[in-house]
Short mmCIF file of C-alpha atoms in Angstrom, two decimals:
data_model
loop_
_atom_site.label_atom_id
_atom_site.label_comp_id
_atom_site.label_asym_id
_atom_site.label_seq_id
_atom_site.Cartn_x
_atom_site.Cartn_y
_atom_site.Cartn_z
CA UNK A 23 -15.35 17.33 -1.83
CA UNK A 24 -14.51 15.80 1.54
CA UNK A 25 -15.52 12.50 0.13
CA UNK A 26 -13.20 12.58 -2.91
CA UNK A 27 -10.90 11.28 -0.23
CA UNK A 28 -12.61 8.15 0.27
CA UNK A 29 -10.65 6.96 -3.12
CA UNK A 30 -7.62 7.70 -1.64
CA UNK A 31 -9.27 5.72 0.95
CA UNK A 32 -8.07 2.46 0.44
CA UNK A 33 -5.87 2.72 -2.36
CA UNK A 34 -3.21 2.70 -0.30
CA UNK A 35 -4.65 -0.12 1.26
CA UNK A 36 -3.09 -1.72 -1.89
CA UNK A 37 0.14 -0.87 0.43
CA UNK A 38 0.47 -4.23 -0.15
CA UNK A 39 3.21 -5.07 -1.65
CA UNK A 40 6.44 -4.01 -1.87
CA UNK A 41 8.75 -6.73 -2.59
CA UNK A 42 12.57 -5.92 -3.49
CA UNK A 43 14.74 -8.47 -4.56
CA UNK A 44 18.40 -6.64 -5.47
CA UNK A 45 21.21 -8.33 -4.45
CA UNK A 46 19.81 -9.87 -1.49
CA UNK A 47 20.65 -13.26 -0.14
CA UNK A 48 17.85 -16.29 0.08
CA UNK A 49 15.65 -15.99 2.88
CA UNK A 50 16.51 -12.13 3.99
CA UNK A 51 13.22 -11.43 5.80
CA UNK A 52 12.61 -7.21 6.83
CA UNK A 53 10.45 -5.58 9.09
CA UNK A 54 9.08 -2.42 8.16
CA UNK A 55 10.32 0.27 9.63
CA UNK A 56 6.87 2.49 10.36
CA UNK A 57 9.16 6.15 10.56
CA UNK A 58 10.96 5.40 7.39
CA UNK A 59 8.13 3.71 5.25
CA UNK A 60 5.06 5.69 3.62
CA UNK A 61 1.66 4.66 1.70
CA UNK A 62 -0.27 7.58 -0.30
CA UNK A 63 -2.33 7.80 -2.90
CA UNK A 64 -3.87 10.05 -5.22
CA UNK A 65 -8.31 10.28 -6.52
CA UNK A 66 -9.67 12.61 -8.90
CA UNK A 67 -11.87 15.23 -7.46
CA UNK A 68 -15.11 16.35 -9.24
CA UNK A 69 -13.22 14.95 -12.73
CA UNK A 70 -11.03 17.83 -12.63
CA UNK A 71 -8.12 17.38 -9.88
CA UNK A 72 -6.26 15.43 -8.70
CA UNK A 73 -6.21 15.15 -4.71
CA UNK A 74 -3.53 13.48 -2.74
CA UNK A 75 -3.83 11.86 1.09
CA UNK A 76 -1.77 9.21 3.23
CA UNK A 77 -1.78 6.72 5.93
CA UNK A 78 0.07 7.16 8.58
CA UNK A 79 0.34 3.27 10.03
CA UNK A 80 1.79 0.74 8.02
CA UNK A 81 3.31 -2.55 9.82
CA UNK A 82 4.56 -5.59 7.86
CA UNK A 83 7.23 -7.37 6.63
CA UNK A 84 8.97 -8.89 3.43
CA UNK A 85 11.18 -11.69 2.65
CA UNK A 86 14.20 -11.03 -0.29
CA UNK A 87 15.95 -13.77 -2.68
CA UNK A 88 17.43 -11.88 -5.30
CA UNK A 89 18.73 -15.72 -6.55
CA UNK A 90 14.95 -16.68 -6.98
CA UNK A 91 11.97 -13.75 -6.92
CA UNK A 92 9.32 -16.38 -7.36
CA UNK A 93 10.38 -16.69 -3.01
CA UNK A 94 9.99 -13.34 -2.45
CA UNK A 95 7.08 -12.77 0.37
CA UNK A 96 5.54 -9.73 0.91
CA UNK A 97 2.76 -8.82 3.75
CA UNK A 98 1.51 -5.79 4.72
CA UNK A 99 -1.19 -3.80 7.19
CA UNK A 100 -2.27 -0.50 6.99
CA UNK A 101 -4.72 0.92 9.69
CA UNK A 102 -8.18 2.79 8.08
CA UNK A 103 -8.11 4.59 10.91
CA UNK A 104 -5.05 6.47 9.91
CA UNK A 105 -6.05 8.04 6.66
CA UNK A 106 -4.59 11.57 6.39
CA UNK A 107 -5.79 14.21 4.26
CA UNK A 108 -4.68 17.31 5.86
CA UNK A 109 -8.27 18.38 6.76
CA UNK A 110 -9.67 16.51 9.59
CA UNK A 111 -13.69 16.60 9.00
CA UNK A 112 -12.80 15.12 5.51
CA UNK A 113 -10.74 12.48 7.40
CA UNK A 114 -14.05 11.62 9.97
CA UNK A 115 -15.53 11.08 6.57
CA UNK A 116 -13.15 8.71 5.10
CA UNK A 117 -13.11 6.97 8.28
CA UNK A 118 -17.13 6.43 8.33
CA UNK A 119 -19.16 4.03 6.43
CA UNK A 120 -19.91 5.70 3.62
CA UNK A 121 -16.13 5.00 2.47
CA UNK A 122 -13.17 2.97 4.63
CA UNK A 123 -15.47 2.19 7.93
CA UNK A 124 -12.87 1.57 9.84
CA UNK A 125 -14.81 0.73 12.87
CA UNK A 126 -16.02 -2.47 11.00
CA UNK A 127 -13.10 -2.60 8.55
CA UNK A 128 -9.96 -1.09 10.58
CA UNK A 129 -7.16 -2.86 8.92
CA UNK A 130 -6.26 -2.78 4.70
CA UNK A 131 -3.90 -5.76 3.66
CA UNK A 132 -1.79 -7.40 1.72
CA UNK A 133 -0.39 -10.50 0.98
CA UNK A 134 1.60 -11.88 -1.88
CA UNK A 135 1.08 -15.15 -3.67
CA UNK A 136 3.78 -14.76 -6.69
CA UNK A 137 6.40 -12.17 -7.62
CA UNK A 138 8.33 -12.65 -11.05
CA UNK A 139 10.79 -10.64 -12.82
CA UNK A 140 9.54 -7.62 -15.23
CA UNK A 141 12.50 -6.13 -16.52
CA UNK A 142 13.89 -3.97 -13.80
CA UNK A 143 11.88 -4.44 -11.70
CA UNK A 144 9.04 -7.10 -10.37
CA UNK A 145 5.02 -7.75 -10.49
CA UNK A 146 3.55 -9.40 -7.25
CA UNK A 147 0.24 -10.91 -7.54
CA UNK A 148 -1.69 -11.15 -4.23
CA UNK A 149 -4.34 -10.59 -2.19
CA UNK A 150 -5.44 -6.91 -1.06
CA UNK A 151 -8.29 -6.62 1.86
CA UNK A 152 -10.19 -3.23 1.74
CA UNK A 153 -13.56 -2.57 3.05
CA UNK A 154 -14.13 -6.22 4.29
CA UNK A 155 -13.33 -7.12 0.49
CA UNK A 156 -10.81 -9.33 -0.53
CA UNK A 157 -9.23 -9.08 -3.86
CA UNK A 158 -6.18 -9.93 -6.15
CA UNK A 159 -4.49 -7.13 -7.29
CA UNK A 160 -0.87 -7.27 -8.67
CA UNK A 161 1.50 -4.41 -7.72
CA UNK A 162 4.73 -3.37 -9.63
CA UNK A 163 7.18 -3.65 -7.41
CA UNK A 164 11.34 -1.51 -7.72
CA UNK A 165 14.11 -2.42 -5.44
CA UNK A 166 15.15 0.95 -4.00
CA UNK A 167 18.46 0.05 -2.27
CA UNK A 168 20.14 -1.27 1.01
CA UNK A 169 22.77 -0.35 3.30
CA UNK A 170 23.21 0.50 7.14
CA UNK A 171 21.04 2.18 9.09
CA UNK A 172 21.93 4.96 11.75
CA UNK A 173 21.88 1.86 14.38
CA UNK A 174 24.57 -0.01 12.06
CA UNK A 175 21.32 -2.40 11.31
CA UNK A 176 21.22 -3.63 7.63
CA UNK A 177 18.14 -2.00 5.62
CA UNK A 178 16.28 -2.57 2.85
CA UNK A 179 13.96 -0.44 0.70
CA UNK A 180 11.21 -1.02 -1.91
CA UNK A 181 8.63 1.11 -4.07
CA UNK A 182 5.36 -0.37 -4.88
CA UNK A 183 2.68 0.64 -7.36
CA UNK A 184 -0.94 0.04 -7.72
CA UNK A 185 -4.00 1.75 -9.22
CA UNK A 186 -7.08 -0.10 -7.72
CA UNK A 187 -10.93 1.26 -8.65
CA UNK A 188 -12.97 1.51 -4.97
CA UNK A 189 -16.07 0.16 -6.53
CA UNK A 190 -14.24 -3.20 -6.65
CA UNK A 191 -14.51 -3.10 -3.21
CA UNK A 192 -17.72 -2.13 -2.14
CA UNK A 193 -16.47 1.79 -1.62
CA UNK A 194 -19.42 3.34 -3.59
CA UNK A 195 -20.37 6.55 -2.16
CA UNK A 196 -20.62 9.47 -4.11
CA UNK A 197 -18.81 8.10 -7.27
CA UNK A 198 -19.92 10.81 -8.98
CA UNK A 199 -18.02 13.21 -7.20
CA UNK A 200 -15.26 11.02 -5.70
CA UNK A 201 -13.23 9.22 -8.43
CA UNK A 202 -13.74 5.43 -8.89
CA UNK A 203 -9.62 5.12 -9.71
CA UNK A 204 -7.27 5.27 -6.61
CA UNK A 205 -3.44 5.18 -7.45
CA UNK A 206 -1.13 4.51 -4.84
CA UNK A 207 2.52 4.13 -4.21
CA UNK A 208 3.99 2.30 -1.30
CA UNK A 209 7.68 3.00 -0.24
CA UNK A 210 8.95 0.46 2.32
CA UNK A 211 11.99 1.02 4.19
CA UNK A 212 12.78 -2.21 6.04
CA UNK A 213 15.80 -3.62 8.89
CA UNK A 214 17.01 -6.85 8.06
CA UNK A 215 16.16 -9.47 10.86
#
């Protein structure tokens, strides 16, 4: 049961990607702000339930042109190490090598190569590292807003999607128990620099 979280384990590494590209002006690049931003995903347990974790360090940054999304930039880090389940033994677990080893693996990335338009909202194609694997994924990215921050600083915000399977990246433990299919949502709050 304590390894069902090694799905969750790296789905968020998909925390890649979170592009946003409302209304802002060419070459807008954000930081992201590591209070306001949040990465967690979600693995069936046992094929019954569905259970839910986090990680709690996510650093990066993203560039906005609302005139032309095919410039939008998008890189992102999340720390293995900082998988959160609520239970810590289960977290030692996720941690070890049987699913994120984040002594040999500690860092889950990002990087986009293309965004385009899709409706609403936009798909970024890029590269996601997880487990020493590199792989292209494509996220659906949502522009969530901007405005002023408590500091007066501009912000930003974006919402990214992804549903990744672990086995594509070498996380192959206990797949019987812990579910191949790792959804995860990304939401990025970033200040304008």
């Amino acid at each position: 049961m304590k390894l069902q979280t090694g799905a969750l384990v790296l789905i968020l590494a998909s925390l890649a990607g979170v592009d946003t590209s409302y209304r802002a002006r060419a070459g807008e690049t954000y930081q992201a702000d590591p209070v306001h931003s949040s990465v967690i995903f979600r693995v069936k347990h046992a094929n019954t339930a569905y259970f839910w974790g986090r990680f709690n360090d996510i650093t990066g940054a993203f560039e906005l042109d609302s005139g032309d999304p095919s410039q939008v930039k998008l890189e992102f880090q999340v720390k293995a190490a900082s998988v959160d389940t609520g239970n810590a033994k289960r977290d030692q677990h996720l941690k070890s090598p049987d699913f994120l080893n984040a002594v040999q693996f500690p860092t889950i990335t990002f990087a986009s190569k293309s965004v385009e338009k899709s409706g609403n909202a936009y798909l970024a194609t890029g590269d996601m590292t997880l487990h020493g694997v590199t792989k292209p994924i494509t996220v659906h990215l949502t522009p969530t807003g901007t405005g002023r921050g408590p500091t007066g600083a501009e912000i930003g915000g974006i919402e990214a999607n992804v549903t990744i399977r672990q086995s594509d990246f070498g996380i192959t433990k206990m797949t019987g128990m812990v579910g191949d299919i790792v959804w995860i949502n990304i939401s990025v709050e970033g200040v304008r620099h």
